[in-house]
PDB file of N, CA and C in Angstrom:
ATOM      1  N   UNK A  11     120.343 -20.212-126.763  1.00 84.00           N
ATOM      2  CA  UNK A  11     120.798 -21.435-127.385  1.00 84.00           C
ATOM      3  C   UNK A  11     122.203 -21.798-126.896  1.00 84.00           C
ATOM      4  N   UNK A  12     123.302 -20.856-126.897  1.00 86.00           N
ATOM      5  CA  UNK A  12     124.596 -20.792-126.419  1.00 86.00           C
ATOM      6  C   UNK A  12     124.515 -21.648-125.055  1.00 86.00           C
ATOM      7  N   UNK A  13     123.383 -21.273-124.259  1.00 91.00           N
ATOM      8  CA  UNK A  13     123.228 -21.457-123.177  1.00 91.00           C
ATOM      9  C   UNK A  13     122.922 -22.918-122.637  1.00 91.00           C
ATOM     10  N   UNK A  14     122.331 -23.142-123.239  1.00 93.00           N
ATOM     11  CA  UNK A  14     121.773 -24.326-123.380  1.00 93.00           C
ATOM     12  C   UNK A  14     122.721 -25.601-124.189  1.00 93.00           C
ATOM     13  N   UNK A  15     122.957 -25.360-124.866  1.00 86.00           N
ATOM     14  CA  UNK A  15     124.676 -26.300-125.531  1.00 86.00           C
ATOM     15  C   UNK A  15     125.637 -26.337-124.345  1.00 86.00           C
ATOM     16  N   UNK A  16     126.076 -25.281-123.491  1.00 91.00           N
ATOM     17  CA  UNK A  16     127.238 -24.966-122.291  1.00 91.00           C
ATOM     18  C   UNK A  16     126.526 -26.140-121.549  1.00 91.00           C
ATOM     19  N   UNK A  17     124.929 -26.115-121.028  1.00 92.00           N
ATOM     20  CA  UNK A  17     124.813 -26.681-120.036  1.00 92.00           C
ATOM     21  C   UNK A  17     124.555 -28.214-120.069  1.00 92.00           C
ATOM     22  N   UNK A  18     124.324 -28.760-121.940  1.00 86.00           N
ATOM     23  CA  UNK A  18     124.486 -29.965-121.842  1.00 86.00           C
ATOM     24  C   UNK A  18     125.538 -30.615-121.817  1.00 86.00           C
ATOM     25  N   UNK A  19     126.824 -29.518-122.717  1.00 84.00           N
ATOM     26  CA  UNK A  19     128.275 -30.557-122.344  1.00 84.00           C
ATOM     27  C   UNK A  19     128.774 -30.420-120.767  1.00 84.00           C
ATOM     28  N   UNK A  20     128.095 -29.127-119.951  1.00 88.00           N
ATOM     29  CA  UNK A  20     128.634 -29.286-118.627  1.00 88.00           C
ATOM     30  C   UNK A  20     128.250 -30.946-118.046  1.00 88.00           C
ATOM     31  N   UNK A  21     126.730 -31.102-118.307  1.00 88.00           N
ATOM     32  CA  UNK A  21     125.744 -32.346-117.826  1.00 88.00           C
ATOM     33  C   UNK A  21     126.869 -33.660-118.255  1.00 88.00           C
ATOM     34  N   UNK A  22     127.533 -33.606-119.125  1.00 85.00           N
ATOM     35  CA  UNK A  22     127.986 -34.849-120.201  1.00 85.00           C
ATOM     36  C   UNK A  22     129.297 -34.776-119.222  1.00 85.00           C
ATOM     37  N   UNK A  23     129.574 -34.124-119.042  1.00 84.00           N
ATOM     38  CA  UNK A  23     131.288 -33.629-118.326  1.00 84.00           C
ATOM     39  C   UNK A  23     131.186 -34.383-117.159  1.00 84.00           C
ATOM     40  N   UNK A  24     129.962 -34.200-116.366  1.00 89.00           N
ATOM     41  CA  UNK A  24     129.495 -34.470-115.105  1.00 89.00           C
ATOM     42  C   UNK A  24     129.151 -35.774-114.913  1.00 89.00           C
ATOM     43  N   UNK A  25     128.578 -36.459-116.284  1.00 88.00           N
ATOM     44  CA  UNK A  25     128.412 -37.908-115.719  1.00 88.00           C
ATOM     45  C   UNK A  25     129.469 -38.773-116.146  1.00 88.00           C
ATOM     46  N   UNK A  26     130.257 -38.946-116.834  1.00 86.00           N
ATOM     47  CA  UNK A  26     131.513 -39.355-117.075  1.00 86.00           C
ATOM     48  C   UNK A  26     132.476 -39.380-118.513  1.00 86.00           C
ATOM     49  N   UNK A  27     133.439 -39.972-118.296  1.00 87.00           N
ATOM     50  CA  UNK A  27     134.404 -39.724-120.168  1.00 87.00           C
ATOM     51  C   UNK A  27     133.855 -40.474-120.864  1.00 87.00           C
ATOM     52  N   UNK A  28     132.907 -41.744-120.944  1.00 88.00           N
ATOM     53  CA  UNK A  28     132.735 -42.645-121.634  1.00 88.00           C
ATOM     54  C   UNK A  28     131.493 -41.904-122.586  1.00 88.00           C
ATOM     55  N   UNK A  29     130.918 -40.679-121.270  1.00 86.00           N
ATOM     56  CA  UNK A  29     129.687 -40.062-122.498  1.00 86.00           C
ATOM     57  C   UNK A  29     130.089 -39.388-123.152  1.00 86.00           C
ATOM     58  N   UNK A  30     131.128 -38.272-122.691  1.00 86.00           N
ATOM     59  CA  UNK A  30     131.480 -37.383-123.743  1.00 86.00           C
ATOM     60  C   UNK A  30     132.264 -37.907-124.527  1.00 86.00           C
ATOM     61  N   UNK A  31     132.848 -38.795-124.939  1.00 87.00           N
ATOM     62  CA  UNK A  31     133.431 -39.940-126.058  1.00 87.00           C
ATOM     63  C   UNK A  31     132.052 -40.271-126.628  1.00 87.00           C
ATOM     64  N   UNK A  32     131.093 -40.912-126.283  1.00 87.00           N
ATOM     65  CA  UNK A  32     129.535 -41.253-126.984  1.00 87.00           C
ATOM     66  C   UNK A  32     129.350 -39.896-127.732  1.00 87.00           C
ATOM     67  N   UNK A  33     128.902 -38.664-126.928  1.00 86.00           N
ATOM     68  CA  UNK A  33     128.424 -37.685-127.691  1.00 86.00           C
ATOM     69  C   UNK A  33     129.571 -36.984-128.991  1.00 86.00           C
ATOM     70  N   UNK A  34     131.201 -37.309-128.646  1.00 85.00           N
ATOM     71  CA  UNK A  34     131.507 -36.765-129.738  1.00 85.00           C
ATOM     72  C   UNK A  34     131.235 -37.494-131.023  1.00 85.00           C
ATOM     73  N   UNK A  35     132.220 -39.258-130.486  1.00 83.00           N
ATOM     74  CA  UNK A  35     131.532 -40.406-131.828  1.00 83.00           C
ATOM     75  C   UNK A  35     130.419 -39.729-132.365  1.00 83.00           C
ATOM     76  N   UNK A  36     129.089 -39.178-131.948  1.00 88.00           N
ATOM     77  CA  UNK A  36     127.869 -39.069-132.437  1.00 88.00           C
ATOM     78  C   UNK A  36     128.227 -38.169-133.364  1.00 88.00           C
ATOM     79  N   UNK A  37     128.487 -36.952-132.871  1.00 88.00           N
ATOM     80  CA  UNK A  37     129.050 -35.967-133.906  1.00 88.00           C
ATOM     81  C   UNK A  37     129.951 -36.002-134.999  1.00 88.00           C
ATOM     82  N   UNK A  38     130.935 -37.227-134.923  1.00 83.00           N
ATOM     83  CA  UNK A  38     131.452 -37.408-135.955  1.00 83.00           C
ATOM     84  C   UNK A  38     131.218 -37.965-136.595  1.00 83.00           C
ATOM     85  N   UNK A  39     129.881 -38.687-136.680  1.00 84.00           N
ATOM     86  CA  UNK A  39     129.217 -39.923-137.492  1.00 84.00           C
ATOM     87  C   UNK A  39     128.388 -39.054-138.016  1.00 84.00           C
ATOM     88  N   UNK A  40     128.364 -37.829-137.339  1.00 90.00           N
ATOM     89  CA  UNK A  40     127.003 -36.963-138.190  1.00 90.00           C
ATOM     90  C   UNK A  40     127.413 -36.164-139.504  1.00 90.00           C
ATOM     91  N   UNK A  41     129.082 -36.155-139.301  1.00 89.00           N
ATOM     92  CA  UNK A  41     129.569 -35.271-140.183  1.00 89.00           C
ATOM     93  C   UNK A  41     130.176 -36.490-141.273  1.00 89.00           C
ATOM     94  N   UNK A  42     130.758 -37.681-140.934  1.00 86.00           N
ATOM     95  CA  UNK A  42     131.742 -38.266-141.379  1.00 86.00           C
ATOM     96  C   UNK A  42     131.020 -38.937-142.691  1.00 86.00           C
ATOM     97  N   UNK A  43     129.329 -39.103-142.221  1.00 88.00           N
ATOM     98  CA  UNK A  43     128.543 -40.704-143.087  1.00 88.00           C
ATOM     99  C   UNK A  43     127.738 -39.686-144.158  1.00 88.00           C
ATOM    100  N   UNK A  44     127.530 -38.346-144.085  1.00 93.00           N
ATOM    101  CA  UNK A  44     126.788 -37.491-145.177  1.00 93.00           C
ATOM    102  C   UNK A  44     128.111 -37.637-146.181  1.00 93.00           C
ATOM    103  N   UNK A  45     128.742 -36.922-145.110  1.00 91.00           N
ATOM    104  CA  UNK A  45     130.130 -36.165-146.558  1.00 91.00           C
ATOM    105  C   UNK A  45     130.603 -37.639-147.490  1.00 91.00           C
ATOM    106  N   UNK A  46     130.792 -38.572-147.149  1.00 89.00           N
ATOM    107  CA  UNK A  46     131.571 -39.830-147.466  1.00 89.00           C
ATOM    108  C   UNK A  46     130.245 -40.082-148.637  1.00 89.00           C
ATOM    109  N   UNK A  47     128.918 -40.274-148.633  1.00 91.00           N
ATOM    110  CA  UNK A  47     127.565 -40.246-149.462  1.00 91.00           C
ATOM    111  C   UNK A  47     127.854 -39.403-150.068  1.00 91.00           C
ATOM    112  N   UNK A  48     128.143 -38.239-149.566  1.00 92.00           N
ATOM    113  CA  UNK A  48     128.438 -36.849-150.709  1.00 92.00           C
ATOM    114  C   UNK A  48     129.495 -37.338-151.839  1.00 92.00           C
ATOM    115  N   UNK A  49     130.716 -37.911-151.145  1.00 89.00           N
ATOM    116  CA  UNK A  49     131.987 -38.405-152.205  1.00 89.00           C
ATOM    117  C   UNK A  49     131.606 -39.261-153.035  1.00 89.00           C
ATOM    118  N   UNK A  50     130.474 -40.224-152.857  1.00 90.00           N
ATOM    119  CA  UNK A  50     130.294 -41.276-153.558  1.00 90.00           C
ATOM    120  C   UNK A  50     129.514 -41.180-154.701  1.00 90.00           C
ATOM    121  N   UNK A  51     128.403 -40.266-153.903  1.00 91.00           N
ATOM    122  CA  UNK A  51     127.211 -40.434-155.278  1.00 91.00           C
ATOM    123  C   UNK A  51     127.764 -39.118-156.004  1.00 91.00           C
ATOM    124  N   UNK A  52     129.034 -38.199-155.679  1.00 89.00           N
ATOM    125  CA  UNK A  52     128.863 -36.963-156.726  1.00 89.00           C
ATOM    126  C   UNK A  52     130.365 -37.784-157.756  1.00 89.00           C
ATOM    127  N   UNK A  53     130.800 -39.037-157.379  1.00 88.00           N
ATOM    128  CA  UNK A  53     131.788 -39.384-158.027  1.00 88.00           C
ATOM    129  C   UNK A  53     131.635 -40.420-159.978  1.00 88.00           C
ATOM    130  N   UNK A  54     131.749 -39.691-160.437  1.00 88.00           N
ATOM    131  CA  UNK A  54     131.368 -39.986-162.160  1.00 88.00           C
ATOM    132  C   UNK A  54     131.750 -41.879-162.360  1.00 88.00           C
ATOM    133  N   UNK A  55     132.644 -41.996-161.543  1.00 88.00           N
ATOM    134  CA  UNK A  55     133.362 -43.452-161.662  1.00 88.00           C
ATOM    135  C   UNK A  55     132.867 -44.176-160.404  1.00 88.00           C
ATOM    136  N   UNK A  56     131.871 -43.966-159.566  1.00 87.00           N
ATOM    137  CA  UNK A  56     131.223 -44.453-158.727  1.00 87.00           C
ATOM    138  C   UNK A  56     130.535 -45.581-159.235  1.00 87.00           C
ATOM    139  N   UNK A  57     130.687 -47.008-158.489  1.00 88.00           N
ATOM    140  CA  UNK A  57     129.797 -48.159-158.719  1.00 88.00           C
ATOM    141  C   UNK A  57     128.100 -48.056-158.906  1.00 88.00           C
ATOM    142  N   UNK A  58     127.603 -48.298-159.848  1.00 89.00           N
ATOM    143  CA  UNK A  58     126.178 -48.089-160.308  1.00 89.00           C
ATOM    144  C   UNK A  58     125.271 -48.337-159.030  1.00 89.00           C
ATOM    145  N   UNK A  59     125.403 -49.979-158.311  1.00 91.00           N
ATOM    146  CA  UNK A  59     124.875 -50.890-158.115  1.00 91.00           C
ATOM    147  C   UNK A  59     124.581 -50.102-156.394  1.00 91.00           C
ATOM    148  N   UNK A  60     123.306 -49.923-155.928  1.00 91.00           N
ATOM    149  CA  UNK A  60     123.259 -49.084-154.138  1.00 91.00           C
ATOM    150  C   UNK A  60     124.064 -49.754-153.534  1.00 91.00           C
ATOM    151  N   UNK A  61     124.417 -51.746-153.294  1.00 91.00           N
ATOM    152  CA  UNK A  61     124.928 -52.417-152.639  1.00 91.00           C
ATOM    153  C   UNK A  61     126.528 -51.866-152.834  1.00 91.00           C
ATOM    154  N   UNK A  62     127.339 -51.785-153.959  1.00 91.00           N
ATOM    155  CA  UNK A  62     128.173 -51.407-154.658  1.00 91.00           C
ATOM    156  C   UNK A  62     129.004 -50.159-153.641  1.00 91.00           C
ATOM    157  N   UNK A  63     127.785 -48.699-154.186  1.00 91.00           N
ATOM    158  CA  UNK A  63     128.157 -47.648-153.596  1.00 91.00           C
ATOM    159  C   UNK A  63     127.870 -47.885-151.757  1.00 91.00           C
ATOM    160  N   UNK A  64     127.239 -48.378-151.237  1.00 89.00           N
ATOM    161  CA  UNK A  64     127.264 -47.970-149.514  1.00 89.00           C
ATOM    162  C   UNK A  64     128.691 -48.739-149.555  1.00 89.00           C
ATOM    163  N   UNK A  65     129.324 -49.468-149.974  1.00 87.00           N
ATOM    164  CA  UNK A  65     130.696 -50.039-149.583  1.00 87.00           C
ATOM    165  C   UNK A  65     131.216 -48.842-150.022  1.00 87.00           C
ATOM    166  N   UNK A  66     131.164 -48.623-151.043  1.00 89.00           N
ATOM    167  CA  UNK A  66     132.147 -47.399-151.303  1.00 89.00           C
ATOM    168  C   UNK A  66     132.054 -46.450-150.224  1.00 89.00           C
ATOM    169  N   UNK A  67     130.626 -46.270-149.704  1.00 88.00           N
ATOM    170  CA  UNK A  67     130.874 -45.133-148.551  1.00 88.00           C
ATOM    171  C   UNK A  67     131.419 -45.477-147.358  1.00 88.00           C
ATOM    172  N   UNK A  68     131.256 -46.783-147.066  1.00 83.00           N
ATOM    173  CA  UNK A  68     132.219 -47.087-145.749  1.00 83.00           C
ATOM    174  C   UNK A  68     133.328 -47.151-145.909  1.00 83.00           C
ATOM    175  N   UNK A  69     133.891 -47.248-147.210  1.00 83.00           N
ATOM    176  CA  UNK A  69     135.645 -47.162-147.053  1.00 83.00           C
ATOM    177  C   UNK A  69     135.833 -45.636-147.032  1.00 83.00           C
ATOM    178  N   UNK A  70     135.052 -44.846-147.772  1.00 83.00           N
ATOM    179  CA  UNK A  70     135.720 -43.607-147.631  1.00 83.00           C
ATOM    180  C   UNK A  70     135.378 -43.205-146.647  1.00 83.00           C
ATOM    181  N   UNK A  71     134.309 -43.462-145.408  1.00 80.00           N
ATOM    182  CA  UNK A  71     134.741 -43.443-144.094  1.00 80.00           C
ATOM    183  C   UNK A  71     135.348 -43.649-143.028  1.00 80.00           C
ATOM    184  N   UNK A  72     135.474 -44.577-143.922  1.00 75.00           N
ATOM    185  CA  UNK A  72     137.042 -45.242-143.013  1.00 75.00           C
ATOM    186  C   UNK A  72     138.693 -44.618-143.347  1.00 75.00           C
ATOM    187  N   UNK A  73     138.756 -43.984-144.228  1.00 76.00           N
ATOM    188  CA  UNK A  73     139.955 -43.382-144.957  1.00 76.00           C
ATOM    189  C   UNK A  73     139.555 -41.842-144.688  1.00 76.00           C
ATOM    190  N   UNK A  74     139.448 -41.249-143.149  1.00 70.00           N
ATOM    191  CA  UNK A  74     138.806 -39.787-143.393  1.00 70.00           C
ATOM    192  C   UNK A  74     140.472 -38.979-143.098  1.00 70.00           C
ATOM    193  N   UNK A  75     141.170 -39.576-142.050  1.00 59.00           N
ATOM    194  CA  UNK A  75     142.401 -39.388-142.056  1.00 59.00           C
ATOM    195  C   UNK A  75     143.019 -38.753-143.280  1.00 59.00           C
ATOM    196  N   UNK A  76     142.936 -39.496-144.074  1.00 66.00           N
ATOM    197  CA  UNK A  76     143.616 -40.193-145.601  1.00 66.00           C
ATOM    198  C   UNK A  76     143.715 -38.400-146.136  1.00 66.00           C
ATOM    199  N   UNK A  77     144.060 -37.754-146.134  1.00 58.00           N
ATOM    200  CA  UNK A  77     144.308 -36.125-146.774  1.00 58.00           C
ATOM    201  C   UNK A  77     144.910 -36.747-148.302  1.00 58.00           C
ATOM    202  N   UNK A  78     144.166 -36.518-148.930  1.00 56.00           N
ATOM    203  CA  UNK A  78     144.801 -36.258-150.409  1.00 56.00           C
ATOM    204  C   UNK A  78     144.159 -37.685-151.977  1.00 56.00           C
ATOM    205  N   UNK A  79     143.840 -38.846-150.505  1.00 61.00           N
ATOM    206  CA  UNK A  79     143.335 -39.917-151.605  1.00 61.00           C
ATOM    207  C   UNK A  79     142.367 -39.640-152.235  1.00 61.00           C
ATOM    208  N   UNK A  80     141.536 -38.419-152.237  1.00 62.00           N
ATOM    209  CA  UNK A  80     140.393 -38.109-153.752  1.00 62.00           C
ATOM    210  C   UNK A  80     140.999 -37.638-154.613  1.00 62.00           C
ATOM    211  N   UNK A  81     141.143 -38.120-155.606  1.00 65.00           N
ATOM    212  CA  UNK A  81     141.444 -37.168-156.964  1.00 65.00           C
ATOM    213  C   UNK A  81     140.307 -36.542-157.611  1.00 65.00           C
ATOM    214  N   UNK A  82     140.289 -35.661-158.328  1.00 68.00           N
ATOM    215  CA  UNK A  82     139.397 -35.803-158.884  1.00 68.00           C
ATOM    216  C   UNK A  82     138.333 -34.437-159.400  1.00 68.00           C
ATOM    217  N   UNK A  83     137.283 -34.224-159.607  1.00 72.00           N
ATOM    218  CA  UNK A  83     136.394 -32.804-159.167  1.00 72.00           C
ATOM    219  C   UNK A  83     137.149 -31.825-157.934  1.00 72.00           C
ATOM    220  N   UNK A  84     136.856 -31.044-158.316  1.00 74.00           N
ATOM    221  CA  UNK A  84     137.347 -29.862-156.977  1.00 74.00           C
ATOM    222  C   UNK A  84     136.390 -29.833-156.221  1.00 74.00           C
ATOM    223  N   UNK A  85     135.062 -30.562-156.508  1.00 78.00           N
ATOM    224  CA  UNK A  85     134.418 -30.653-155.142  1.00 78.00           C
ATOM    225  C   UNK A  85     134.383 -31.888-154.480  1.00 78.00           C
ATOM    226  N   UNK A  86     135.128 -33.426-155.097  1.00 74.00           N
ATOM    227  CA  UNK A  86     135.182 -33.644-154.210  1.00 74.00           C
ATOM    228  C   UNK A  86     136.861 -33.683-153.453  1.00 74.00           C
ATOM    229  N   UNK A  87     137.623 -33.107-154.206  1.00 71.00           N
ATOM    230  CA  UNK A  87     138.585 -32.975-153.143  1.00 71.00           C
ATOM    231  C   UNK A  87     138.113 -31.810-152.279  1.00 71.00           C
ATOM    232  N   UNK A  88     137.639 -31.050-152.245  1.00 74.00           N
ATOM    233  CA  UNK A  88     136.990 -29.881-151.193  1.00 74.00           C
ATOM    234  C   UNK A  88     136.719 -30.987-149.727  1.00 74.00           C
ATOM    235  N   UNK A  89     135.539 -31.926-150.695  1.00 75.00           N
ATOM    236  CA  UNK A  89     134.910 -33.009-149.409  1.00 75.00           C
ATOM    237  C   UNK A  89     135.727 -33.635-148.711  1.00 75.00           C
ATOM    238  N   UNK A  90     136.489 -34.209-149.560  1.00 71.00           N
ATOM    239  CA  UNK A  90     137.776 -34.975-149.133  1.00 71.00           C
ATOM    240  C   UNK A  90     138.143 -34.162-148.162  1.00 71.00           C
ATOM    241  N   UNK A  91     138.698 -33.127-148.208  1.00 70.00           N
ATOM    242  CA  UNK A  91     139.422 -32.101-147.365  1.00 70.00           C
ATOM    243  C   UNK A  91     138.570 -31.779-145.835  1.00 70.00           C
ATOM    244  N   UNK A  92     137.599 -31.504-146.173  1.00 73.00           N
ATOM    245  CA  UNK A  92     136.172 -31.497-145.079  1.00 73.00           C
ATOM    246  C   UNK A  92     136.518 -32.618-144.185  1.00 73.00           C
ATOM    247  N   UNK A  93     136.092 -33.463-144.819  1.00 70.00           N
ATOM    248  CA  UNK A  93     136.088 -35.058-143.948  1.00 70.00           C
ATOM    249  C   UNK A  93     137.572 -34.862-143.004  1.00 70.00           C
ATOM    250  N   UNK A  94     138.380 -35.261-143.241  1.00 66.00           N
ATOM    251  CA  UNK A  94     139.869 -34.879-142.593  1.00 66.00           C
ATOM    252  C   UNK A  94     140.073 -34.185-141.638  1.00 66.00           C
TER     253      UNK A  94
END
């Protein structure tokens, strides 16, 4: 498996920066858009309404920088912390 991961970022390395910028974006959209869903729907003061909460999840994807703006549960400042 090791092996096989080495030889696709070698492949990505090889065809240019614009992919390995594509493949990381990917990876960080994989981590960034769960956890931010995680902050939203485990949050007690979260907007009822689905339309409501996916805004809520794009701002707190957009605020992943942001170290410290969850208050709140210790899990989701944990998430908070994750995201960052």
């Amino acid at each position: 498996m090791a092996h096989r991961a080495r030889y696709v970022f070698d492949r990505t390395l090889a065809r240019s920066i614009g992919a390995l910028l594509g493949r990381l974006a990917a990876c960080c959209l994989a981590i960034v858009v769960p956890v931010s869903t995680l902050l939203v729907w485990t949050d007690p003061r979260a907007p009822r309404s689905l339309s409501e909460r996916l805004v809520a999840v794009w701002r707190t994807g957009a605020e992943t920088l942001r170290l410290g703006g969850v208050t709140g549960a210790p899990l989701q400042m944990l998430l908070s912390v994750f995201l960052g």
